[in-house]
Coordinates of C-alpha atoms and ligand atoms in Angstrom, one line a residue:
M1309 CA 0.0 0.0 0.0
N1310 CA 1.3 3.5 -0.9
P1311 CA 1.6 6.3 1.6
P1312 CA -1.4 8.7 1.7
A1313 CA -2.2 10.9 -1.3
I1314 CA -4.3 14.1 -1.0
A1315 CA -5.9 15.0 -4.3
I1316 CA -6.7 18.7 -5.0
D1317 CA -8.4 19.4 -8.3
G1318 CA -10.1 22.4 -9.7
P1319 CA -10.3 25.0 -12.5
A1320 CA -7.5 27.5 -13.4
A1321 CA -6.7 30.1 -10.8
S1322 CA -9.0 28.6 -8.2
G1323 CA -6.2 29.0 -5.7
K1324 CA -5.6 25.3 -5.5
S1325 CA -1.8 25.6 -6.0
T1326 CA -1.3 27.9 -3.1
V1327 CA -3.7 25.9 -1.0
A1328 CA -2.1 22.6 -1.9
K1329 CA 1.4 23.9 -1.2
L1330 CA 0.4 25.1 2.3
I1331 CA -1.5 22.0 3.2
A1332 CA 1.6 19.9 2.2
K1333 CA 3.8 22.1 4.4
E1334 CA 1.4 21.7 7.3
L1335 CA 1.2 18.0 7.0
G1336 CA 4.8 17.5 6.1
F1337 CA 3.9 15.9 2.8
T1338 CA 5.5 16.5 -0.6
F1339 CA 3.7 19.0 -2.8
I1340 CA 3.3 18.0 -6.5
N1341 CA 2.2 20.6 -9.1
T1342 CA 1.0 18.5 -12.1
G1343 CA 0.1 21.6 -14.1
A1344 CA 3.8 22.4 -14.3
M1345 CA 4.4 19.0 -15.9
Y1346 CA 1.9 19.6 -18.7
R1347 CA 3.3 23.1 -19.0
A1348 CA 6.8 21.7 -19.4
V1349 CA 5.8 19.4 -22.2
T1350 CA 4.1 22.3 -23.9
W1351 CA 7.1 24.6 -23.6
Y1352 CA 9.4 21.9 -25.0
V1353 CA 7.1 21.1 -27.9
L1354 CA 7.0 24.8 -28.9
Q1355 CA 10.8 25.0 -28.5
Q1356 CA 11.1 22.3 -31.0
G1357 CA 9.0 24.3 -33.5
I1358 CA 6.3 21.7 -33.4
D1359 CA 2.7 22.7 -33.7
P1360 CA 0.9 21.5 -30.6
A1361 CA -2.2 20.7 -32.7
N1362 CA -0.1 18.2 -34.7
T1363 CA -0.8 15.3 -32.4
E1364 CA 1.3 12.8 -34.4
A1365 CA 4.4 15.1 -34.2
V1366 CA 3.9 15.6 -30.5
K1367 CA 3.5 11.9 -29.9
A1368 CA 6.7 11.2 -31.9
I1369 CA 8.9 13.2 -29.6
L1370 CA 7.6 11.9 -26.3
P1371 CA 9.8 8.8 -26.0
G1372 CA 13.0 10.9 -26.1
I1373 CA 11.7 14.0 -24.4
P1374 CA 14.6 15.3 -22.2
L1375 CA 12.3 16.3 -19.2
S1376 CA 12.8 14.9 -15.8
F1377 CA 10.5 15.3 -12.8
G1378 CA 12.2 15.7 -9.4
K1379 CA 11.9 17.6 -6.1
N1380 CA 13.6 20.6 -4.5
G1381 CA 13.1 19.9 -0.8
A1382 CA 9.4 18.9 -0.5
V1383 CA 8.3 20.6 -3.7
S1384 CA 8.1 19.1 -7.2
T1385 CA 10.3 20.5 -9.9
V1386 CA 10.5 19.9 -13.7
M1387 CA 13.9 19.9 -15.4
C1388 CA 14.9 20.0 -19.0
N1389 CA 18.4 18.5 -19.7
G1390 CA 19.1 19.0 -15.9
R1391 CA 18.0 22.6 -15.8
V1392 CA 15.1 23.5 -13.6
L1393 CA 12.3 25.2 -15.6
A1394 CA 10.6 28.3 -14.1
E1395 CA 9.5 31.3 -16.1
E1396 CA 9.2 29.0 -19.2
L1397 CA 6.2 27.5 -17.6
T1398 CA 4.1 30.7 -17.4
L1399 CA 5.0 32.2 -20.8
Q1400 CA 2.0 33.4 -22.8
S1401 CA 2.8 30.8 -25.5
T1402 CA 2.8 28.1 -22.8
N1403 CA -0.6 29.3 -21.4
D1404 CA -2.1 29.4 -24.8
N1405 CA -1.2 25.9 -25.9
V1406 CA -1.2 23.8 -22.7
S1407 CA -4.8 22.7 -23.0
T1408 CA -4.1 21.4 -26.5
I1409 CA -1.1 19.4 -25.3
A1410 CA -3.0 18.2 -22.1
A1411 CA -5.8 16.7 -24.3
I1412 CA -3.4 14.2 -25.9
P1413 CA -3.9 10.8 -24.3
E1414 CA -0.3 9.7 -24.8
V1415 CA 1.0 12.9 -23.0
R1416 CA -1.4 12.2 -20.1
A1417 CA -0.4 8.5 -19.9
L1418 CA 3.3 9.5 -19.6
L1419 CA 2.7 12.2 -17.0
V1420 CA 0.2 10.2 -14.9
E1421 CA 2.9 7.4 -14.6
K1422 CA 5.4 10.0 -13.3
Q1423 CA 2.8 11.5 -11.0
R1424 CA 2.1 8.1 -9.4
E1425 CA 5.8 7.4 -8.9
Y1426 CA 6.1 10.4 -6.5
N1427 CA 3.7 8.6 -4.2
T1428 CA 5.4 5.2 -4.1
A1429 CA 7.8 6.3 -1.3
E1430 CA 6.2 9.3 0.3
P1431 CA 2.9 11.0 1.2
V1432 CA 1.9 13.7 -1.3
V1433 CA -0.5 16.6 -1.8
M1434 CA -1.0 16.6 -5.6
E1435 CA -2.9 19.3 -7.4
G1436 CA -4.3 19.2 -10.9
R1437 CA -7.5 18.4 -12.9
D1438 CA -7.7 14.6 -12.8
I1439 CA -5.9 13.7 -9.5
G1440 CA -9.1 12.4 -7.8
T1441 CA -10.6 10.9 -10.9
V1442 CA -7.6 9.3 -12.7
V1443 CA -4.3 9.5 -10.9
F1444 CA -5.4 8.4 -7.4
P1445 CA -9.0 7.3 -7.8
N1446 CA -8.8 5.2 -4.6
T1447 CA -7.6 7.9 -2.2
P1448 CA -10.2 8.9 0.3
Y1449 CA -8.8 12.4 0.5
K1450 CA -10.2 14.3 -2.5
Y1451 CA -11.0 18.0 -2.7
F1452 CA -12.4 20.0 -5.6
V1453 CA -11.4 23.7 -5.0
T1454 CA -13.2 26.3 -7.0
A1455 CA -14.2 29.9 -7.1
S1456 CA -16.4 32.1 -9.3
E1457 CA -15.0 33.0 -12.7
E1458 CA -14.8 36.7 -11.7
V1459 CA -12.9 35.9 -8.5
R1460 CA -10.5 33.6 -10.4
A1461 CA -9.9 36.2 -13.1
A1462 CA -9.2 38.8 -10.5
R1463 CA -6.7 36.5 -8.7
R1464 CA -4.8 35.9 -12.0
A1465 CA -4.7 39.6 -12.7
A1466 CA -3.4 40.3 -9.2
Q1467 CA -0.5 37.9 -10.0
G1468 CA 0.3 40.1 -13.0
L1469 CA -0.6 37.3 -15.4
T1470 CA -2.7 37.5 -18.5
D1471 CA -4.2 34.1 -18.9
S1472 CA -7.4 33.2 -20.7
I1473 CA -8.7 31.0 -17.9
A1474 CA -12.2 30.7 -19.1
E1475 CA -11.0 29.4 -22.5
R1476 CA -8.6 26.9 -20.8
D1477 CA -11.3 25.7 -18.5
R1478 CA -13.6 25.2 -21.4
K1479 CA -11.0 23.1 -23.3
D1480 CA -10.0 21.2 -20.2
S1481 CA -13.6 20.3 -19.3
A1482 CA -14.5 19.4 -22.9
R1483 CA -11.6 17.0 -23.7
A1484 CA -12.4 13.3 -24.1
C1485 CA -9.5 12.1 -22.0
A1486 CA -9.6 12.8 -18.3
P1487 CA -11.5 16.0 -18.4
L1488 CA -11.7 18.5 -15.6
T1489 CA -14.5 17.1 -13.5
M1490 CA -15.2 16.7 -9.8
A1491 CA -14.9 13.1 -8.6
E1492 CA -18.1 11.8 -7.2
D1493 CA -16.6 11.3 -3.8
A1494 CA -14.7 14.6 -3.7
K1495 CA -15.5 17.4 -1.2
L1496 CA -16.4 20.7 -2.9
V1497 CA -14.6 23.8 -1.5
D1498 CA -15.9 27.1 -2.9
T1499 CA -13.2 29.6 -2.1
S1500 CA -14.9 32.7 -3.6
D1501 CA -15.5 34.2 -0.1
M1502 CA -12.8 32.5 1.8
S1503 CA -9.2 33.6 2.5
I1504 CA -6.3 31.2 1.7
E1505 CA -5.8 30.7 5.4
Q1506 CA -9.5 29.7 5.9
V1507 CA -9.3 27.2 3.0
V1508 CA -6.1 25.6 4.3
A1509 CA -7.4 25.4 7.8
H1510 CA -10.7 23.8 6.6
I1511 CA -9.1 21.2 4.4
A1512 CA -6.2 20.4 6.8
A1513 CA -8.7 19.9 9.7
D1514 CA -10.8 17.6 7.5
I1515 CA -7.8 15.5 6.6
R1516 CA -6.5 15.3 10.2
S1517 CA -9.9 14.3 11.6
R1518 CA -10.2 11.5 9.0
M1519 CA -6.5 10.3 9.4
A1520 CA -6.8 10.2 13.2
Ligands
LIG422 O1 -2.8 24.1 -13.0 P1 -2.3 24.8 -14.2 O2 -3.2 26.0 -14.6 O3 -0.9 25.2 -14.1 O4 -2.5 23.7 -15.4 C1 -2.1 24.0 -16.7 C2 -2.9 23.2 -17.7 O5 -2.5 21.8 -17.6 C3 -4.4 23.1 -17.5 O6 -5.0 24.1 -18.3 C4 -4.8 21.8 -17.9 C5 -3.6 20.9 -17.8 N1 -3.6 20.0 -16.6 C6 -4.3 18.8 -16.8 O7 -4.8 18.6 -17.9 N2 -4.3 17.9 -15.8 C7 -3.6 18.1 -14.7 N3 -3.6 17.2 -13.7 C8 -3.0 19.4 -14.5 C9 -3.0 20.3 -15.4

């Protein structure tokens, strides 16, 4: 049996990344940002001059893709040829194309395998879109973190990022393979009127009470 896995899913800019990172810190678990993994593949595909809509060309480079998925302390990192990727992951071109790349089943299969590997030796808090539905369908700890579209757009703007979150959510929800959807047994957390501290306290208390 693997160590515990906490699944935190939700739409873009729902605050799930910040929340997941803080919950991981509080519990002493490793934080895994799976969006960064899809973003890294997207950045690499664009770097190679490949059109993300050309599914066959994307699939062809996957076996030799020089990305590796590790950790810095208790936080996941993505490396390309040994260099940690950072600003590459939030480039406008990455934002604009990540949903196209994330809809390719072979990309998802590759990354889901890497995501599960993180949990073989240690407890994790993993955030994404399909963690409760596909990556860890058997975990009892599933949270679907959301907020109204206006609140989410304001949060992105406050980060100084221009990101068409509504368009990404539409594509992420409509794709055939592992769409953004709430697992039947997930707990819904609407953060529109909650502070980050309140959300973290609420979820951490729920996990603790159920682990006790
Ligand atoms: O969490 P994020 O906004 O950084 O994610 C970027 C994109 O990656 C998102 O629009 C959809 C995709 N994604 C996914 O399909 N599945 C995941 N588990 C995480 C992200």
